[in-house]
PDB file of C-alpha atoms in Angstrom:
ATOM      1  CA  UNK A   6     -41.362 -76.013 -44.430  1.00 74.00           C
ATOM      2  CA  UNK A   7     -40.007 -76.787 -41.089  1.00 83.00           C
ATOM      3  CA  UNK A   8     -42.891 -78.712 -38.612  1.00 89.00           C
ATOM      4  CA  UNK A   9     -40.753 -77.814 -35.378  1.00 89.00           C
ATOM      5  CA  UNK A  10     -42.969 -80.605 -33.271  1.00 89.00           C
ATOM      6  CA  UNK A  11     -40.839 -83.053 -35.189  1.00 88.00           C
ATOM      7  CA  UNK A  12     -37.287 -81.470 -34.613  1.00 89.00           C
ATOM      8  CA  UNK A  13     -34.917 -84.188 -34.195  1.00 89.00           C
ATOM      9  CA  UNK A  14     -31.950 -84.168 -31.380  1.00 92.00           C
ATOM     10  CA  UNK A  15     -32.095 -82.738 -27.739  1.00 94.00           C
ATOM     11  CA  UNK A  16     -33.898 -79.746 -26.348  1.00 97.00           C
ATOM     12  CA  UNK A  17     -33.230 -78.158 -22.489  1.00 97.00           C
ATOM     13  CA  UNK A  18     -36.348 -78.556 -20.803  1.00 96.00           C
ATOM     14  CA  UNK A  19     -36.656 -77.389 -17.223  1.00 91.00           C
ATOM     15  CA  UNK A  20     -32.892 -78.802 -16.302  1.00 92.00           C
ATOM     16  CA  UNK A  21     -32.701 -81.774 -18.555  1.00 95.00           C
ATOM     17  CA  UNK A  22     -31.764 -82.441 -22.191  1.00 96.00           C
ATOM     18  CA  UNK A  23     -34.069 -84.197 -23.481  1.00 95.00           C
ATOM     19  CA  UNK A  24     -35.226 -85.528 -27.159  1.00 94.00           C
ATOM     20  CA  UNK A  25     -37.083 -83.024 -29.491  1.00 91.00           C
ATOM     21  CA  UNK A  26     -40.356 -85.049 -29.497  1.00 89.00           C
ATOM     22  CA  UNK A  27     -40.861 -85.299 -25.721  1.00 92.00           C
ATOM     23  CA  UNK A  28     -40.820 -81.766 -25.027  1.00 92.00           C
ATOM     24  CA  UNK A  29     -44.460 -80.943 -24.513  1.00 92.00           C
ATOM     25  CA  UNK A  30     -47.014 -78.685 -22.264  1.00 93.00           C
ATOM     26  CA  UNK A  31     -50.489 -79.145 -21.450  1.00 95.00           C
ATOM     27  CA  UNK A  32     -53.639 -77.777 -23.094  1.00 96.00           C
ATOM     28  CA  UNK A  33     -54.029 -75.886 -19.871  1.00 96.00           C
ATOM     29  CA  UNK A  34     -50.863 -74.445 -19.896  1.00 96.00           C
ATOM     30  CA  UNK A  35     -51.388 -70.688 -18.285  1.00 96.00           C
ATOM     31  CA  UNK A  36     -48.610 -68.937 -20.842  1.00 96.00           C
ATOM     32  CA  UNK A  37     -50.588 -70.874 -23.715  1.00 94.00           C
ATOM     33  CA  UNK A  38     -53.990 -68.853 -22.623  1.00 96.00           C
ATOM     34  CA  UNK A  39     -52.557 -65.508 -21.520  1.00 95.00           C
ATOM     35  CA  UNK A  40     -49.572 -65.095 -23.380  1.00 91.00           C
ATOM     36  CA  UNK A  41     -47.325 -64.739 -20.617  1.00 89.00           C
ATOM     37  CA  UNK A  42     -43.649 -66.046 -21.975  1.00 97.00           C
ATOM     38  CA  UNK A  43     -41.184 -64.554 -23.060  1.00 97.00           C
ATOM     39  CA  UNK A  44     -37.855 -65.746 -25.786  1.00 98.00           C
ATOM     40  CA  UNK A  45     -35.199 -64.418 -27.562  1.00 98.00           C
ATOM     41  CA  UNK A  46     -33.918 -66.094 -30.871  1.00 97.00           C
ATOM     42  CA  UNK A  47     -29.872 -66.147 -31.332  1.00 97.00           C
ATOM     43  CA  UNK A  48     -28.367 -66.968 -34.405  1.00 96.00           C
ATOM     44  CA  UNK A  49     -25.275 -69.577 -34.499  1.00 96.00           C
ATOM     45  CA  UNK A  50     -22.700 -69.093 -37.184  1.00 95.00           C
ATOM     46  CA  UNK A  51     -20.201 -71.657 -37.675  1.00 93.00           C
ATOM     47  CA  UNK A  52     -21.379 -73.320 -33.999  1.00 93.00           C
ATOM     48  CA  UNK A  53     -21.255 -70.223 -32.421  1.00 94.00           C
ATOM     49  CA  UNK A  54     -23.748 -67.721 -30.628  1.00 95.00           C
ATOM     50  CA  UNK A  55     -23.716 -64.281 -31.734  1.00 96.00           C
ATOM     51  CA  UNK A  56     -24.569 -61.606 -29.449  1.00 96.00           C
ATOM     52  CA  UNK A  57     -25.191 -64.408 -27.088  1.00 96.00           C
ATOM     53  CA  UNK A  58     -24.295 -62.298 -24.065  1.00 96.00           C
ATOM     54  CA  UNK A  59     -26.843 -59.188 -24.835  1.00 96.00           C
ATOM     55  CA  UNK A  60     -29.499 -61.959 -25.864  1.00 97.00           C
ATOM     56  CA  UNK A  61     -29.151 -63.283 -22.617  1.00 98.00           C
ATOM     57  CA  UNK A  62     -29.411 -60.003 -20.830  1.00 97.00           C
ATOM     58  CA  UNK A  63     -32.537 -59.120 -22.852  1.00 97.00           C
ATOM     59  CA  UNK A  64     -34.135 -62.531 -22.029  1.00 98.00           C
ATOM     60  CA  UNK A  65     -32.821 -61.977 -18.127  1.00 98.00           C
ATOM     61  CA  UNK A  66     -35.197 -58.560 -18.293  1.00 97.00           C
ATOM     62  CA  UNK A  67     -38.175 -59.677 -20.138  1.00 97.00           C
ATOM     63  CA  UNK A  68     -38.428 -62.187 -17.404  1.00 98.00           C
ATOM     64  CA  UNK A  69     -38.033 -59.327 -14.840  1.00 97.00           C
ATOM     65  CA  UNK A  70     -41.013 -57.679 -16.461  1.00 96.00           C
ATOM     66  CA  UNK A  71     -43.263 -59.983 -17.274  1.00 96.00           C
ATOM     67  CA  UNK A  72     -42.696 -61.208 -13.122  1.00 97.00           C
ATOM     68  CA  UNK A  73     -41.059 -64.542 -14.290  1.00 97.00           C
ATOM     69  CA  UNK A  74     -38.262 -66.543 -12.786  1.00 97.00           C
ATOM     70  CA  UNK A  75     -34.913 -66.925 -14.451  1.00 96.00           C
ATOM     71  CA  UNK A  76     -32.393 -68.528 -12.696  1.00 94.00           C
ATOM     72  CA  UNK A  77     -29.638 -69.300 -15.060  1.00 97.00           C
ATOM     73  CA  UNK A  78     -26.545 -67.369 -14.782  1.00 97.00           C
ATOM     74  CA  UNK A  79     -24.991 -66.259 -18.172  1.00 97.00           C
ATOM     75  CA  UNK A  80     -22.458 -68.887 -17.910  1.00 97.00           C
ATOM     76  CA  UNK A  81     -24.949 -71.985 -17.412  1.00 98.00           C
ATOM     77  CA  UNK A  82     -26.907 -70.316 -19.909  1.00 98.00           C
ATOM     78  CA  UNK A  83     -23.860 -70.319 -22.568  1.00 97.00           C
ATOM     79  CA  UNK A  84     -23.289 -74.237 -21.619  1.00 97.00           C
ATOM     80  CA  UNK A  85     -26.783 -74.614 -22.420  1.00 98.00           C
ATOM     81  CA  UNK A  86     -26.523 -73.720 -25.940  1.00 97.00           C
ATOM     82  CA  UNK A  87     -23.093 -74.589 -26.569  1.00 97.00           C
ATOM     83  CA  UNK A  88     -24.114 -78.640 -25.771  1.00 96.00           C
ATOM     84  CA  UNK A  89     -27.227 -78.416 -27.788  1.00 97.00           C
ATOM     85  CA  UNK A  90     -25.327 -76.685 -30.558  1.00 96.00           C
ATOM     86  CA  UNK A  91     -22.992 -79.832 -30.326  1.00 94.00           C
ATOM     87  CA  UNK A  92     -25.980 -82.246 -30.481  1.00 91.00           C
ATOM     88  CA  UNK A  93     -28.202 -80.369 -33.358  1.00 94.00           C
ATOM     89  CA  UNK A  94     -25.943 -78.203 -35.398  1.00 92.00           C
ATOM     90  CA  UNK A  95     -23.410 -78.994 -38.501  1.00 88.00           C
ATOM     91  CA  UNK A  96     -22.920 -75.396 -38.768  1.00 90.00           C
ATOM     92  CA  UNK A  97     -25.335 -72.242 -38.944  1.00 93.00           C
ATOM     93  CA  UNK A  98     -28.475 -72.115 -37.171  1.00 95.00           C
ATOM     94  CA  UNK A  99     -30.653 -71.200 -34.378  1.00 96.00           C
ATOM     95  CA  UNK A 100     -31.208 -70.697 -30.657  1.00 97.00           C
ATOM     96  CA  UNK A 101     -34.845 -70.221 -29.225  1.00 97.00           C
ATOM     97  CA  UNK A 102     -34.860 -70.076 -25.440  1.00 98.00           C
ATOM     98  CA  UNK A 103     -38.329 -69.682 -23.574  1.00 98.00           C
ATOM     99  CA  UNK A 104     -39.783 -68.922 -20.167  1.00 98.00           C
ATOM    100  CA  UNK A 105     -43.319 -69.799 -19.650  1.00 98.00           C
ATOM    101  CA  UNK A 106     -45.493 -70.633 -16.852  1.00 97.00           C
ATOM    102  CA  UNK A 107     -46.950 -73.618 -15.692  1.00 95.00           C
ATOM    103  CA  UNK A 108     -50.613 -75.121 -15.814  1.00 96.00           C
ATOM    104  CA  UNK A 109     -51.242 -74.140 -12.144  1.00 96.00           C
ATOM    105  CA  UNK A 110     -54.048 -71.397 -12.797  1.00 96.00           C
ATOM    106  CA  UNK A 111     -56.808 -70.550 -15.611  1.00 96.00           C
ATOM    107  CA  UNK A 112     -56.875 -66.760 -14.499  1.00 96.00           C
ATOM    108  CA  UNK A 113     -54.660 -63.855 -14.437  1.00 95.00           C
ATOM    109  CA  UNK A 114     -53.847 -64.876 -10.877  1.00 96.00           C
ATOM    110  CA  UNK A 115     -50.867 -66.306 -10.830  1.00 96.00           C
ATOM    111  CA  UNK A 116     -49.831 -67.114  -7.334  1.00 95.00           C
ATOM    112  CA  UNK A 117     -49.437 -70.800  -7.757  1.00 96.00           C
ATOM    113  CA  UNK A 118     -47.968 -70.833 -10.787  1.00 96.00           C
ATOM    114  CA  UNK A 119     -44.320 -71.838 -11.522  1.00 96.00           C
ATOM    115  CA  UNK A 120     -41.993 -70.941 -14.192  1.00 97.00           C
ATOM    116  CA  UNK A 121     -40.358 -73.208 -16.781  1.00 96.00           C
ATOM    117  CA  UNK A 122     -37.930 -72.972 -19.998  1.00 97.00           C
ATOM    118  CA  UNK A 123     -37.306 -74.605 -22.493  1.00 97.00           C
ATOM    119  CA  UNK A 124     -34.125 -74.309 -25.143  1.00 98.00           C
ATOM    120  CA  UNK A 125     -34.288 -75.448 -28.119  1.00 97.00           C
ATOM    121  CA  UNK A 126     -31.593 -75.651 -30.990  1.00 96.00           C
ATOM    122  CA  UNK A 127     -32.185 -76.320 -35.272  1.00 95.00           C
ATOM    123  CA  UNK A 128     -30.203 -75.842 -38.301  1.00 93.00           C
ATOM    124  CA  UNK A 129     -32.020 -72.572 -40.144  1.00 89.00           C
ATOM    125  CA  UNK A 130     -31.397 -70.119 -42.730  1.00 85.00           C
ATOM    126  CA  UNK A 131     -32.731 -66.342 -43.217  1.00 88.00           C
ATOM    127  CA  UNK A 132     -36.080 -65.257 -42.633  1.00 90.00           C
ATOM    128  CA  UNK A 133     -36.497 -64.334 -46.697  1.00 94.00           C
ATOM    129  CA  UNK A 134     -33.788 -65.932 -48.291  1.00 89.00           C
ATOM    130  CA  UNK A 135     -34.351 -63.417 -51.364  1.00 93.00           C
ATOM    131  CA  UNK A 136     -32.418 -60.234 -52.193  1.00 95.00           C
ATOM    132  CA  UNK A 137     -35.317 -57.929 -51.615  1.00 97.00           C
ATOM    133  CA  UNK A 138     -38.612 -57.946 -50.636  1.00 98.00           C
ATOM    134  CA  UNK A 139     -42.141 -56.316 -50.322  1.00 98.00           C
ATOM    135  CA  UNK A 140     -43.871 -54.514 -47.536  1.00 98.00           C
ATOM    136  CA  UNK A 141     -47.979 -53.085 -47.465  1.00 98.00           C
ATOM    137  CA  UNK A 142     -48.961 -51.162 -44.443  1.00 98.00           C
ATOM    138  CA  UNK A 143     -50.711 -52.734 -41.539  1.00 98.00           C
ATOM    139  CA  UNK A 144     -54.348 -52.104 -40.328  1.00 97.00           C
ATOM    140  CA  UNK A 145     -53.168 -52.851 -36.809  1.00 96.00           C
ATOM    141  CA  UNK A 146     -51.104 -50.621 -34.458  1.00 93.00           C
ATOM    142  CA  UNK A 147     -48.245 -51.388 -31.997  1.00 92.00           C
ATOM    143  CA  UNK A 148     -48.852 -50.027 -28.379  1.00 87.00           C
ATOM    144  CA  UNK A 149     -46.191 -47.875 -27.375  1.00 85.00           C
ATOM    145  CA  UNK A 150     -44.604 -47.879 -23.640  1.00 86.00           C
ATOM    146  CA  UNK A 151     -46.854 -45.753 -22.233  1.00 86.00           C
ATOM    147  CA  UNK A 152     -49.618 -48.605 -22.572  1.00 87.00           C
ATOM    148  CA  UNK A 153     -47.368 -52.062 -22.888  1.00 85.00           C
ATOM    149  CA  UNK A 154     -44.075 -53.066 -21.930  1.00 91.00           C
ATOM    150  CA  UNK A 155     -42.725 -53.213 -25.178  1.00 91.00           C
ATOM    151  CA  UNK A 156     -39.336 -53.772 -24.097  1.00 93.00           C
ATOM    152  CA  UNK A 157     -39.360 -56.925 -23.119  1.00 95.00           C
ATOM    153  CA  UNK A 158     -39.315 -59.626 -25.904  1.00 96.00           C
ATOM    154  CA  UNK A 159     -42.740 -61.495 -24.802  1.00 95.00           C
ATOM    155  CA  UNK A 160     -45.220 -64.007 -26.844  1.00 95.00           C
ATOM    156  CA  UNK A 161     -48.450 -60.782 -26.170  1.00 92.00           C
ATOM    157  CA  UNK A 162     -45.926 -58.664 -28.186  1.00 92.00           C
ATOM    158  CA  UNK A 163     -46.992 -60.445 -31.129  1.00 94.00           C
ATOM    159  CA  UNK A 164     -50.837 -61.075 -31.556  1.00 93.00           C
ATOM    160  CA  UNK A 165     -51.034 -58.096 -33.624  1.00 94.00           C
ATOM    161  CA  UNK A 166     -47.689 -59.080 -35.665  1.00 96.00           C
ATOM    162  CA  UNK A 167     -49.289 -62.505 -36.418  1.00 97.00           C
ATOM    163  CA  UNK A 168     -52.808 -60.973 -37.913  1.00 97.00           C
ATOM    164  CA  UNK A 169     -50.416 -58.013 -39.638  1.00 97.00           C
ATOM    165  CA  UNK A 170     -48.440 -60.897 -41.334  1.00 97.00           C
ATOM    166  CA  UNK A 171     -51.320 -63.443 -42.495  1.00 98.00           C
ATOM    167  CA  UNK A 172     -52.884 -60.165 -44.072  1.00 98.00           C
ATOM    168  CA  UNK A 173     -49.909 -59.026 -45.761  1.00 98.00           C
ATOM    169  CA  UNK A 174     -49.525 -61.959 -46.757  1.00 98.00           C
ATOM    170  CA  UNK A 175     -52.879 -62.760 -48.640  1.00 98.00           C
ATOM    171  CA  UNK A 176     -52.397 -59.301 -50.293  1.00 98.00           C
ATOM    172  CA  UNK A 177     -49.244 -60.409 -51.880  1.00 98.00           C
ATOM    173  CA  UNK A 178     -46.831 -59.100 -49.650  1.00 98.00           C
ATOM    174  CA  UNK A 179     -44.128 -60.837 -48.021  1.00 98.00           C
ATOM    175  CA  UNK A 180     -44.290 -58.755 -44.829  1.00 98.00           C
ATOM    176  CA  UNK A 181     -45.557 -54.964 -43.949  1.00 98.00           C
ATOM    177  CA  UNK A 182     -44.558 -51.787 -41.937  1.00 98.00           C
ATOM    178  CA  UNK A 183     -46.852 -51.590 -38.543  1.00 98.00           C
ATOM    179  CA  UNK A 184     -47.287 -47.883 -36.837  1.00 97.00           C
ATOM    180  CA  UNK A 185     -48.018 -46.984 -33.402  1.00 95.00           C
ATOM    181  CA  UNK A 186     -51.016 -45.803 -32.569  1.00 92.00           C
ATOM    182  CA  UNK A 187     -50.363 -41.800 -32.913  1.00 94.00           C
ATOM    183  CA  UNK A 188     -49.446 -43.139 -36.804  1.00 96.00           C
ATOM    184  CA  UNK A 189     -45.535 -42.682 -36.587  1.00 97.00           C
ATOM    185  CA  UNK A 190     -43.976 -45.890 -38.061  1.00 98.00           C
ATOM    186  CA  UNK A 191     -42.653 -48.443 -35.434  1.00 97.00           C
ATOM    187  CA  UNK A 192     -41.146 -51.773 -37.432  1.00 98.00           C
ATOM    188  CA  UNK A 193     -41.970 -54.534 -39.567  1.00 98.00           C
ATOM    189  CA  UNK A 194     -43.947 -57.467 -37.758  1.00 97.00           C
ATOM    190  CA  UNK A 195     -40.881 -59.249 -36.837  1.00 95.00           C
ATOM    191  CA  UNK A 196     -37.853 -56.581 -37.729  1.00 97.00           C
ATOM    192  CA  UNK A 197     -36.920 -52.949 -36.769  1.00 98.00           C
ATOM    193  CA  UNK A 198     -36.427 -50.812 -40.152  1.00 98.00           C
ATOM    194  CA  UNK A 199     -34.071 -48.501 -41.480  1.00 98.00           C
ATOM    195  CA  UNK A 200     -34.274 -46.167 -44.422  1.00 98.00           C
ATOM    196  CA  UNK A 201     -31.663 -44.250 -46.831  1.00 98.00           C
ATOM    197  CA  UNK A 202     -32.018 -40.642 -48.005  1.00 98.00           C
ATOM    198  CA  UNK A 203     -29.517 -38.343 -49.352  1.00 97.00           C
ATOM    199  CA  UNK A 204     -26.630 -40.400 -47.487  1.00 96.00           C
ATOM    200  CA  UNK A 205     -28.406 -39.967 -44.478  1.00 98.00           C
ATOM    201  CA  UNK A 206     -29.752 -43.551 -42.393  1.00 98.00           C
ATOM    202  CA  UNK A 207     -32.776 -43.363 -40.532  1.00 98.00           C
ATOM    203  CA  UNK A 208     -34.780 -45.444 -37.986  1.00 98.00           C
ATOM    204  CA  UNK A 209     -37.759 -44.847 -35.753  1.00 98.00           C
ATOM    205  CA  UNK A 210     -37.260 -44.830 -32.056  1.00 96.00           C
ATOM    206  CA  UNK A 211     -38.366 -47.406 -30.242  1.00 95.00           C
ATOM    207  CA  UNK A 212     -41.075 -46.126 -28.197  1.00 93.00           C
ATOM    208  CA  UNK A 213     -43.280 -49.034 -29.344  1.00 94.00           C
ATOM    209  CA  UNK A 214     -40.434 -51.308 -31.165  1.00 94.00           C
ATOM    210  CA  UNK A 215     -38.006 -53.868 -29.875  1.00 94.00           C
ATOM    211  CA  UNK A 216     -34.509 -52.603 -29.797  1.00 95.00           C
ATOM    212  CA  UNK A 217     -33.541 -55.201 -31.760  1.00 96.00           C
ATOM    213  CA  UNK A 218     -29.879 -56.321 -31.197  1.00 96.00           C
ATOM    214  CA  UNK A 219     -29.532 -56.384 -35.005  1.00 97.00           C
ATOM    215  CA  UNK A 220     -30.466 -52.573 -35.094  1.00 97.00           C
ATOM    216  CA  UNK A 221     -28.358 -51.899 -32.164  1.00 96.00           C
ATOM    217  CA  UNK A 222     -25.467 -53.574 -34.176  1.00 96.00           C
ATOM    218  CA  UNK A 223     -26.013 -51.538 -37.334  1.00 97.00           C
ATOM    219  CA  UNK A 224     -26.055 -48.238 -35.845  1.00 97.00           C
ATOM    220  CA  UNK A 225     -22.640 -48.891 -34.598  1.00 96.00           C
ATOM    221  CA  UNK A 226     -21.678 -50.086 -37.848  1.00 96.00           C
ATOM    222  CA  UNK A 227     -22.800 -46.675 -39.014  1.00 97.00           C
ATOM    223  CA  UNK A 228     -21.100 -44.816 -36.574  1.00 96.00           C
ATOM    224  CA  UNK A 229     -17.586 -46.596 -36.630  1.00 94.00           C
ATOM    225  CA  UNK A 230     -18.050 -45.832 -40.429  1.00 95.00           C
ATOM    226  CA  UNK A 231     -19.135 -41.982 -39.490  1.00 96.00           C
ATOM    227  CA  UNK A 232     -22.551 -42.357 -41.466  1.00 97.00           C
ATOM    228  CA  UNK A 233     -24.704 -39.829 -40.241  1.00 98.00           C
ATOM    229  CA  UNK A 234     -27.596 -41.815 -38.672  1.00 98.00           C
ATOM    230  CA  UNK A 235     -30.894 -40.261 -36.944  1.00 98.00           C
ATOM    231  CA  UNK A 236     -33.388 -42.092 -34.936  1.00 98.00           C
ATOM    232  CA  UNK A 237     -36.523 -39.945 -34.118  1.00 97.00           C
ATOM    233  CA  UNK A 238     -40.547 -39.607 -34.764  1.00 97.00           C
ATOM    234  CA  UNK A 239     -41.348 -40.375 -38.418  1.00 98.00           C
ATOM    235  CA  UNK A 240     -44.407 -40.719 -40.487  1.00 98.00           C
ATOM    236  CA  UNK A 241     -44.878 -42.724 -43.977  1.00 98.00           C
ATOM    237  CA  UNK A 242     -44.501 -39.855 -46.217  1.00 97.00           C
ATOM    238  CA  UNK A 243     -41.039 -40.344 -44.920  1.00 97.00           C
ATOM    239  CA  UNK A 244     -40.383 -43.396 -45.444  1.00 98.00           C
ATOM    240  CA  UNK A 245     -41.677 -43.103 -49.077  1.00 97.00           C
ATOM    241  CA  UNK A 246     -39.439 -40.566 -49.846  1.00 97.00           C
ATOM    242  CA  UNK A 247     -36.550 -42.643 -48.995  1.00 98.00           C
ATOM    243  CA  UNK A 248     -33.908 -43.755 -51.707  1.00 98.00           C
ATOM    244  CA  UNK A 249     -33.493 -47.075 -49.736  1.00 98.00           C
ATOM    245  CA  UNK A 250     -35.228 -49.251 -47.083  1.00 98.00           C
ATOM    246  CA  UNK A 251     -33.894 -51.872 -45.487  1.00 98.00           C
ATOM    247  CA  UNK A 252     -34.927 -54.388 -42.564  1.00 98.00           C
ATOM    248  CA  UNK A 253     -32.935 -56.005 -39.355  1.00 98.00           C
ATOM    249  CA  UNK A 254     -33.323 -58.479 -37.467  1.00 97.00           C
ATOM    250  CA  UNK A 255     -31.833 -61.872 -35.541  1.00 96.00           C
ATOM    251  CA  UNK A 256     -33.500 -64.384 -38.351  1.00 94.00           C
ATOM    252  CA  UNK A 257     -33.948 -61.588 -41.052  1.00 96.00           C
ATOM    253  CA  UNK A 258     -30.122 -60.374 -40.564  1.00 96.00           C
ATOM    254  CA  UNK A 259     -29.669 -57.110 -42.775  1.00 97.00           C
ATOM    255  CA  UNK A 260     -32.660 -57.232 -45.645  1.00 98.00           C
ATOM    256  CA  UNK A 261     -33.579 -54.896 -48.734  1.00 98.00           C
ATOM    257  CA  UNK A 262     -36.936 -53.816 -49.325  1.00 98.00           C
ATOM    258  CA  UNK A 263     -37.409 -53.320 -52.725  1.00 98.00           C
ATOM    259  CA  UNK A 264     -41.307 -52.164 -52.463  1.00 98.00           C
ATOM    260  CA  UNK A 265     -43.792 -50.288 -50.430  1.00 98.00           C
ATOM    261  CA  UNK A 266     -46.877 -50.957 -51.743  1.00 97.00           C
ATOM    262  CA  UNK A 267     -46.344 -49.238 -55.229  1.00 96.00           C
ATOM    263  CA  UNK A 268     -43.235 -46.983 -54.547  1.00 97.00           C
ATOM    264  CA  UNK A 269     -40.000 -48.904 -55.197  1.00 98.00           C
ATOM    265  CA  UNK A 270     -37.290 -47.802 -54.019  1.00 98.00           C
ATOM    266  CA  UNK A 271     -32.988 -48.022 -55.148  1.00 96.00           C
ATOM    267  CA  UNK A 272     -31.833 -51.677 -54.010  1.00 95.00           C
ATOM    268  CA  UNK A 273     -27.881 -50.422 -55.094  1.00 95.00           C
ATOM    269  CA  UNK A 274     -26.891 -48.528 -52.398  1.00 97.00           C
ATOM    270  CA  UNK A 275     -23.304 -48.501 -51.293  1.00 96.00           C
ATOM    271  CA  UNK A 276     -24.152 -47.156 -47.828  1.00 97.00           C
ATOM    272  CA  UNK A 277     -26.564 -50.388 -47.412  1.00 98.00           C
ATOM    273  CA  UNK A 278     -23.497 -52.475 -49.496  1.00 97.00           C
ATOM    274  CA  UNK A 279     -20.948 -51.023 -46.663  1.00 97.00           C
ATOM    275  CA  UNK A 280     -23.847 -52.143 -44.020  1.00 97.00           C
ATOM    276  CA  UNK A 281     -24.072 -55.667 -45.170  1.00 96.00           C
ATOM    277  CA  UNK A 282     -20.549 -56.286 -45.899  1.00 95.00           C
ATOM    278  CA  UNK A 283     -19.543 -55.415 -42.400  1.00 95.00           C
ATOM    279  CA  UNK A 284     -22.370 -57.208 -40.841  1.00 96.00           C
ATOM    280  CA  UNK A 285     -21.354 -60.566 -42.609  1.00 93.00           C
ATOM    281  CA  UNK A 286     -17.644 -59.731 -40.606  1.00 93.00           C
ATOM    282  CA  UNK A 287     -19.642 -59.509 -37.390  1.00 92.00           C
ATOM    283  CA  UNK A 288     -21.381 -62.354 -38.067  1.00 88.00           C
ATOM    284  CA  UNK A 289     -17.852 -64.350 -38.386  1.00 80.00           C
ATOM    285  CA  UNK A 290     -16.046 -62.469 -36.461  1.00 76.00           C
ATOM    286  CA  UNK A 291     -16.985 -59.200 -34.131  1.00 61.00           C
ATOM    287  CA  UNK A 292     -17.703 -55.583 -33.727  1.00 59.00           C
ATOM    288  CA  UNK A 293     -14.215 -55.076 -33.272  1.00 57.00           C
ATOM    289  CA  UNK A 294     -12.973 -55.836 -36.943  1.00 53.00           C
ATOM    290  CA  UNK A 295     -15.693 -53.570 -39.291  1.00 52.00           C
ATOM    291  CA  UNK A 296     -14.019 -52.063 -42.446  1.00 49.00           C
ATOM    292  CA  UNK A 297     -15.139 -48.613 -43.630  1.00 43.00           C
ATOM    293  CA  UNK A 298     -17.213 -47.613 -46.688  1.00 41.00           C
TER     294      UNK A 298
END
């Protein structure tokens, strides 16, 4: 297990590269108390970025949101990460940009405060590294839009994620499905989720769920491929009807579920094989280059 506090090589810290270790915040820091940051995570295939562009965009409108400053451009942004990638990476990895305030309040009020980031840069695999995996049902609902600005990609989005996880956990889980709070299912704690019935690929809608840029990927993957694919309202019972589930995600890339609490559910599927094989050529390559079923 990775202790990230003793990364080695360089980290971009408020316009400097500096080493791993001496990247630190106070106790006091205001984004530490009130969860006011926000991040993206890109993965880096053989030194490069991918998606790096619409991860950049994302990060550019949590910041908007959340009433941050972000003053990179897309370019310096991309310089960024290709020089760390130079000074941390052999080959596949992991980009984790932040923007965070500063320790100059210990109340919502934030009128003095000033914005920082931080990138960072380490070698890293898959979120499961295992073919398939199990999911129980959280306790804990995700807000929806109406309530919480789900779309941006910000640390508050997570407090309930973290509890779901630790729980699902200690129940023998490896992860679990989280609904909204009218009971429709919404994603995993850290992935969006797909299903397969009857040749027919469904996801929720992201009401309260990230649009992950994973999920955006895959439904172009199933449309270049003319897989009929339907994003919409839906409730467990259909879900556990499904023939085969399947996660997405930046760290998680394209993962099988193999159980629901007790249903299992078909992990040979050569809709999800046509999924994964493709997404290993955008990984490599692009978007552009996808081979049919």
């Amino acid at each position: 297990m990775i202790d990230f506090s003793k990364l080695k090589g360089k980290i971009y810290f408020n316009e400097k590269f500096i080493d791993n270790s001496k990247a630190k915040i106070h106790a006091l820091n205001h984004s530490l108390h009130f969860s006011a940051s926000v991040f993206e995570g890109i993965a880096i295939y053989d030194k490069k970025p991918l998606f790096e562009f619409d991860h950049f965009k994302r990060l550019q409108n949590s910041a908007k949101i959340l009433k941050l400053d972000f003053k990179l451009s897309a370019k310096q942004f991309s310089k960024i990460n290709a020089k760390l990638v130079k000074h941390n990476i052999k080959s596949n990895g992991y980009i984790r940009p932040i923007i965070f305030r500063s320790s100059h309040s210990m109340s919502p009020d934030t009128t003095h405060c000033k914005s920082s980031i931080a990138i960072a840069c380490w070698s890293w695999g898959t979120l499961f590294n295992k073919k398939s995996i199990t999911l129980g049902i959280s306790k804990w609902p995700k807000l929806n839009r109406k309530i919480f600005p789900i779309e941006a990609k910000s640390s508050g989005s997570y407090q309930s994620s973290v509890i779901s996880r630790i729980e699902a956990k200690q129940q023998g889980f490896d992860d679990c499905i989280m609904l909204d709070n009218e009971k429709y299912i919404s994603e995993t704690t850290a992935c969006n989720i797909f299903w397969i019935k009857n040749n027919i690929v469904y996801t929720p809608s992201t009401d309260s769920a990230l649009n992950g840029i994973t999920r955006q990927a895959v439904i172009r993957i199933l449309k270049k491929a003319k897989v009929s694919c339907k994003i919409g309202k839906f409730r467990m019972k259909d879900i556990l009807e499904a023939d085969t589930v399947f996660l997405t995600g930046t760290a998680a890339e394209v993962q099988l579920v193999g159980r629901i609490n007790k249903t299992k559910y078909n992990i040979d599927n050569y809709i999800f094989d046509m999924i994964k094989k493709n997404y290993d050529v955008v990984k490599t390559k692009s978007l552009k280059k996808l081979s049919s079923i």
